[in-house]
Coordinates of C-alpha atoms in Angstrom, one line a residue:
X246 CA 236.4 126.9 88.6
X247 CA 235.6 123.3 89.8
X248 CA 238.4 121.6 91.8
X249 CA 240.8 119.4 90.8
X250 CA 240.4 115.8 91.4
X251 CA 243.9 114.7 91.9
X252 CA 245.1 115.7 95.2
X253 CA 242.2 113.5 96.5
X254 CA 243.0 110.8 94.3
X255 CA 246.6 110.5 95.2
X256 CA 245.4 110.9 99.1
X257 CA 242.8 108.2 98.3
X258 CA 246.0 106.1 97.0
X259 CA 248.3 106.9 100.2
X260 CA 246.2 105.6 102.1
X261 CA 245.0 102.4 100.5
X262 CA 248.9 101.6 99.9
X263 CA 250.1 102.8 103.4
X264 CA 246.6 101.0 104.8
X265 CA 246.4 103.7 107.2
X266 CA 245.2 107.1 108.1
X267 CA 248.4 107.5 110.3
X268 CA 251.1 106.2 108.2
X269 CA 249.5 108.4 104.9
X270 CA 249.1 111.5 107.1
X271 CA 253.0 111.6 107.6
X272 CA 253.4 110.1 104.2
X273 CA 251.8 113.6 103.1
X274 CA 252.2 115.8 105.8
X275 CA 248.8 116.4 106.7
X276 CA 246.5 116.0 109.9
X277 CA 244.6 112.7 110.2
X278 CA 241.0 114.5 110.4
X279 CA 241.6 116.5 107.5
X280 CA 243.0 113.7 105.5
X281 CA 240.1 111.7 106.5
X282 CA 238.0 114.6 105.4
X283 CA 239.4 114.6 102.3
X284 CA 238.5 111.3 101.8
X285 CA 234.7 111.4 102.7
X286 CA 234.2 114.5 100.4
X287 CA 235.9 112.0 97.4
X288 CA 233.5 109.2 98.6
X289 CA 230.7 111.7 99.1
X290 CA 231.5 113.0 95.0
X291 CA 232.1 109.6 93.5
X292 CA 228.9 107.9 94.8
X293 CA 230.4 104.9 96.3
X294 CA 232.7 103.8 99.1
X295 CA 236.0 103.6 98.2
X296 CA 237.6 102.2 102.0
X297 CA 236.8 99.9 105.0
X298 CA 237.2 101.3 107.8
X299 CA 237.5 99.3 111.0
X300 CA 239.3 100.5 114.4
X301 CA 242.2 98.4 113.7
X302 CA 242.4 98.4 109.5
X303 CA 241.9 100.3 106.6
X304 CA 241.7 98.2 103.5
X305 CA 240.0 99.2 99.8
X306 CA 236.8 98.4 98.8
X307 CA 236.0 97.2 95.4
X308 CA 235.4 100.0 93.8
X309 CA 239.0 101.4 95.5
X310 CA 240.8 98.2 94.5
X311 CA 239.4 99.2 90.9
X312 CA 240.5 103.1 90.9
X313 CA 243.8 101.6 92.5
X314 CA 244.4 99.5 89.6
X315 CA 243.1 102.1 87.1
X316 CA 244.4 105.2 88.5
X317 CA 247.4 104.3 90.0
X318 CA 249.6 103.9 87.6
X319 CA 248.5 107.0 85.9
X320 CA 249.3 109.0 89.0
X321 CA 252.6 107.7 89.4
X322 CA 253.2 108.4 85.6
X323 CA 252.5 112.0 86.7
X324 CA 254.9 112.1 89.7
X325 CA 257.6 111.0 87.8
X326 CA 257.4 113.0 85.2
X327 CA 256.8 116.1 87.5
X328 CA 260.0 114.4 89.2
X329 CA 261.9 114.5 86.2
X330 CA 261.5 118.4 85.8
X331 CA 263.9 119.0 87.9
X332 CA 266.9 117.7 85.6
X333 CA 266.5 121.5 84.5
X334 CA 267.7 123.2 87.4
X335 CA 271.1 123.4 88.6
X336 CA 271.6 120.7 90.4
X337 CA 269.2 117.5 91.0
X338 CA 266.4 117.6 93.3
X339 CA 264.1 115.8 94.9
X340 CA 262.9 112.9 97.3
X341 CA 264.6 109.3 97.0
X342 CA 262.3 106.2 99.7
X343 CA 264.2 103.1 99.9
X344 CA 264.0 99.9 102.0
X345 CA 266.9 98.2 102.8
X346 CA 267.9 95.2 105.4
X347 CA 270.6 96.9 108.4
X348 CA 273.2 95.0 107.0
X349 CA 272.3 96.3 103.5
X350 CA 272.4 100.2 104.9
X351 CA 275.4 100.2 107.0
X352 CA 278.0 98.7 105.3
X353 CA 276.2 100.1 101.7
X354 CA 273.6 102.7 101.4
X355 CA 274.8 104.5 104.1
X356 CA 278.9 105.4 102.8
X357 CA 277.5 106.1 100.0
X358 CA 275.0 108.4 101.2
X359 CA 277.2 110.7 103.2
X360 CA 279.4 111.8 100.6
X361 CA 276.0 112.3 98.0
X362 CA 273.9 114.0 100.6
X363 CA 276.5 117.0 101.4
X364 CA 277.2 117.1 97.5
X365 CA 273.7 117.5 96.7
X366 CA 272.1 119.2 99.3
X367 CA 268.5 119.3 97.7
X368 CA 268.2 116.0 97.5
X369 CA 266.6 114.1 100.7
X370 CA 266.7 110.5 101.5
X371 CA 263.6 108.3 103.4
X372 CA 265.1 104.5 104.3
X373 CA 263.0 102.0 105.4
X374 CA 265.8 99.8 107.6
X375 CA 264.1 96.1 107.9
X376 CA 264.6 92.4 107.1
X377 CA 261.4 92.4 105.5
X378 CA 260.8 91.6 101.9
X379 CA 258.9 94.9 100.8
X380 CA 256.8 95.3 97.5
X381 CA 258.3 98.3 96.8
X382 CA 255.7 99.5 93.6
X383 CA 252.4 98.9 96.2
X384 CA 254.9 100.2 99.1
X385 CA 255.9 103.6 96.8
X386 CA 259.6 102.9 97.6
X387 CA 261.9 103.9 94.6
X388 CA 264.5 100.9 95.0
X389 CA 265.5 98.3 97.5
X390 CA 268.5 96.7 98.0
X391 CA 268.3 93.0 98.4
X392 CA 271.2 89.9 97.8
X393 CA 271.1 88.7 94.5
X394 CA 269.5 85.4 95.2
X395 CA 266.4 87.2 96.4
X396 CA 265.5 89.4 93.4
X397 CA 262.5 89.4 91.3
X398 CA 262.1 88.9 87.9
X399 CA 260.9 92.0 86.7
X400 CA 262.7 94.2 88.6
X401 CA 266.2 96.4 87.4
X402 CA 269.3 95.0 89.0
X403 CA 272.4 97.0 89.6
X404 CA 275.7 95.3 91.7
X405 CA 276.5 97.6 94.6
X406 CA 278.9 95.4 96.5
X407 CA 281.0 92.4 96.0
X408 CA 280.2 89.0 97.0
X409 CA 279.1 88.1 100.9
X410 CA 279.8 85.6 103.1
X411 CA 278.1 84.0 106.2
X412 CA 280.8 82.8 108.6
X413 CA 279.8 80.5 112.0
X414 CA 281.6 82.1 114.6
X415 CA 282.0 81.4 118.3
X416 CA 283.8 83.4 121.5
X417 CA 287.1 81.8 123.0
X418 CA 285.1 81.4 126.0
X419 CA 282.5 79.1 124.2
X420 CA 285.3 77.0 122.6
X421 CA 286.9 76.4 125.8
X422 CA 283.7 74.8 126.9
X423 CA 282.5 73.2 123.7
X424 CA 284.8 70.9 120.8
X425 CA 284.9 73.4 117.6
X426 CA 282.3 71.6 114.9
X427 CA 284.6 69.9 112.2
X428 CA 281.4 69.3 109.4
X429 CA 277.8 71.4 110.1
X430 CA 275.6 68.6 111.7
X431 CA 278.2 68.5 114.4
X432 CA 276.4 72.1 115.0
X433 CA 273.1 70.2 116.4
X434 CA 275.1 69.4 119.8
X435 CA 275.7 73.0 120.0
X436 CA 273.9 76.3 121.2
X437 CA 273.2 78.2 118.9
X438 CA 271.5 81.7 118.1
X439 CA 268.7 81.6 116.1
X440 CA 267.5 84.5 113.8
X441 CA 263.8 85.2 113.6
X442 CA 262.7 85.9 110.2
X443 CA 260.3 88.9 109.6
X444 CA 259.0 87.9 106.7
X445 CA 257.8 84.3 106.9
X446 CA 258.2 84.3 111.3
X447 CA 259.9 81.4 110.5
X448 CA 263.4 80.8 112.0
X449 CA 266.5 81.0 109.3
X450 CA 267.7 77.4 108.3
X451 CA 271.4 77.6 108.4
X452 CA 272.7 77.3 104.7
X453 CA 276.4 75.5 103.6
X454 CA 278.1 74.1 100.8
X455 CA 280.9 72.2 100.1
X456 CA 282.1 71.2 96.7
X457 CA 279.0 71.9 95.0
X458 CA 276.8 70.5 97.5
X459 CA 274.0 72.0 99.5
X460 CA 273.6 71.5 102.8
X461 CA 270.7 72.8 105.1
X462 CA 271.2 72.5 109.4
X463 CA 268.5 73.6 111.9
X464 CA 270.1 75.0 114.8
X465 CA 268.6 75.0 118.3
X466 CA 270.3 77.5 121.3
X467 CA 268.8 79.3 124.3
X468 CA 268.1 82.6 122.0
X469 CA 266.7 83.8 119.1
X470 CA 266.5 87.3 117.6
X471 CA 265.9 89.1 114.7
X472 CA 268.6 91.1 114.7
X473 CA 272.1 90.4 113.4
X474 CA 273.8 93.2 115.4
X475 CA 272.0 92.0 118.7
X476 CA 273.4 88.2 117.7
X477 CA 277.3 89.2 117.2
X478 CA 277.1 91.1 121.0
X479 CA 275.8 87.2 122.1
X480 CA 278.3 85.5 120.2
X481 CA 280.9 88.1 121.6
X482 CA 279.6 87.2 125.6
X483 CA 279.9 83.7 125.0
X484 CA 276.1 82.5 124.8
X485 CA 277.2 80.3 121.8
X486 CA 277.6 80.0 118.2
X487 CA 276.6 82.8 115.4
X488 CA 275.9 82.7 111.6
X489 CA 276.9 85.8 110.6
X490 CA 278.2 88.0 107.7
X491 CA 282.1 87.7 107.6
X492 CA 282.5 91.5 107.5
X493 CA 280.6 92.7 110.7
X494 CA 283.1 89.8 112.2
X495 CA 286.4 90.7 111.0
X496 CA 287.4 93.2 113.1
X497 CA 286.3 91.0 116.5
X498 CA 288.3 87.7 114.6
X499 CA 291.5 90.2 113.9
X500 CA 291.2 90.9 117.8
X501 CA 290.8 87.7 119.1
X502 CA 287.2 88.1 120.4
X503 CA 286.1 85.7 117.7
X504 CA 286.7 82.4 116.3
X505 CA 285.5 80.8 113.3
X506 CA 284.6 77.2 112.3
X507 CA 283.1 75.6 109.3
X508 CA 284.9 78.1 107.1
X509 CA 285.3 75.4 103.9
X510 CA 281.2 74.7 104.0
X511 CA 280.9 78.6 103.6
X512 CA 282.0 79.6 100.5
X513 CA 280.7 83.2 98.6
X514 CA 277.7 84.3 97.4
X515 CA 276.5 87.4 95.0
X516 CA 276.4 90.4 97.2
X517 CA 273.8 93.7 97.4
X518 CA 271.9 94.7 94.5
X519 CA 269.7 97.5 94.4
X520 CA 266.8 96.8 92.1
X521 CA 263.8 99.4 91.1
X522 CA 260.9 98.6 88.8
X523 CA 261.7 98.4 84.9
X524 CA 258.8 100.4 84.0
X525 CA 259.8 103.5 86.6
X526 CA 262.1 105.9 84.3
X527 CA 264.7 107.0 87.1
X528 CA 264.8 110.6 88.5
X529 CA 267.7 113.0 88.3
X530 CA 268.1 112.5 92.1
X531 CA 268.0 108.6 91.3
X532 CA 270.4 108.9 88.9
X533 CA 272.8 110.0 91.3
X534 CA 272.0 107.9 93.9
X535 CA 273.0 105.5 91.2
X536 CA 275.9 106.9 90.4
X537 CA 277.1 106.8 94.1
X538 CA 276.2 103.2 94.4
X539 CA 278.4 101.9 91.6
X540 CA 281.4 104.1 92.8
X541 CA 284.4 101.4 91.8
X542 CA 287.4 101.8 94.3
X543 CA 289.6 105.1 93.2
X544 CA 287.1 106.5 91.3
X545 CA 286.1 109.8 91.9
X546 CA 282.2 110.5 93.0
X547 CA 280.5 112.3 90.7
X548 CA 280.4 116.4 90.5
X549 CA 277.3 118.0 90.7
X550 CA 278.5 120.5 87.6
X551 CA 279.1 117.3 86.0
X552 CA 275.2 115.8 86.6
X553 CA 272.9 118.6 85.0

């Protein structure tokens, strides 16, 4: 009986999505040389070359960028319907990816995950923690979470939070050294911490309004980072001022370890969403996920008796 094509194909399509033997290796749980095997005997049976291969990149060829485009989505069909099987057994099963910013995962995906990963012990749970703006069909993530401002069109969008804020805050000991900014261009004759964006490089151009009027302030300080966690612990030792969301904040401005200024040019804006392609029909496990997610306050998380 002659072999079955698709396990090469969808190694083929790890690969030229992950653009690297590495990354698809893990992906799959295979060794590099016999994935790389794998893919010469596809090559070899085909005809034609389907990758580049340089010692630094692995990209498609033409002909791959045409059985990407033409057997992709047909592959993907296949895994989600193989996916969906499991809505007959017991209890759901199966294997949720998801990218999400660190903000995004601690203080949203990951409550909700505790409580759904002990419930449903079959299920298992890849996140991808990053500031980066992923394109999760090409990157084979289920769902992101992103603010609402940042979504795509023709994407699913489900609320998961409430509405955020971005506060400028400062450490008593900066204040004692430096007048408190009354409006935000005061904040030019100020140190302040930059963020580093991963996607564009660039640095985050710090965003107010006031009575229905935008206003945009590039800041200038001795730091930058690209980390928002990394940012509060320099805000909290006094190396100047922060822009950062109110809630990782509140508990050093209850203390006293922070101060906040600005607070009428920062008013609320729509919170996490997690969005997943329209076309992708959702998984039992995803449905769950789901379910966890949208959990109102005193409402009880779903039973697993209850999810069949």
């Amino acid at each position: 009986m002659q072999r079955s094509p698709l396990p090469d194909l969808a190694a083929f399509l790890a690969v030229a999505r992950e653009r690297s033997f590495t990354r698809a290796a893990a992906r799959l749980g295979v060794s590099q040389s016999a994935l790389s095997h794998t893919i010469r005997a596809l090559e070899e049976r085909l005809g034609v070359r389907l990758l580049t291969r340089t010692t630094r990149s692995v990209a498609p060829t033409e002909a791959g960028e045409r059985l990407i485009q033409s057997v992709g989505p047909k592959l993907d069909e296949i895994e989600a319907e193989l996916a969906a099987l499991t809505a007959l057994r017991d209890t759901p099963a199966g294997h949720i990816r998801l990218t999400a910013s660190e903000h995004a995962f601690r203080t949203v995906l990951w409550p909700a995950l505790q409580p759904m990963l002990r419930a449903y012990p079959d299920i298992s749970v890849e996140v991808v923690v990053e500031s980066t703006f992923r394109d999760i069909v090409n990157d084979r993530f289920d769902a992101g979470v992103r603010l609402g401002e940042s979504l795509e069109q023709d994407m699913i969008a489900v609320p998961i939070s409430p509405a955020m804020r971005l506060l400028v805050v400062g450490a008593p000991s900066y204040f004692a050294c430096h007048p408190k900014p009354v409006v935000p261009h005061d904040l030019t004759g100020h140190r302040c911490i930059n963020m580093r964006l991963q996607t564009s490089g660039g640095l985050y151009v710090w965003e107010f309004e006031k009575d229905g009027h935008p206003l945009r302030v590039r800041v200038d300080g001795q730091l930058t980072f690209n980390s928002s966690s990394v940012i509060l612990d320099a805000c909290l030792a006094g190396f100047g001022l922060g822009y950062l969301m109110a809630d990782t904040t509140a508990a050093h401005r209850d203390a006293g370890r922070l101060e906040s200024v600005l607070t009428d040019w920062s008013p609320p804006f729509d919170g996490y969403y997690l969005y997943y392609p329209s076309r992708r029909q959702p998984t039992p496990a995803f449905q769950v996920l789901l379910e966890y997610l949208r959990q109102k306050e005193g409402r009880r998380p779903p039973s697993p008796s209850l999810s069949r």
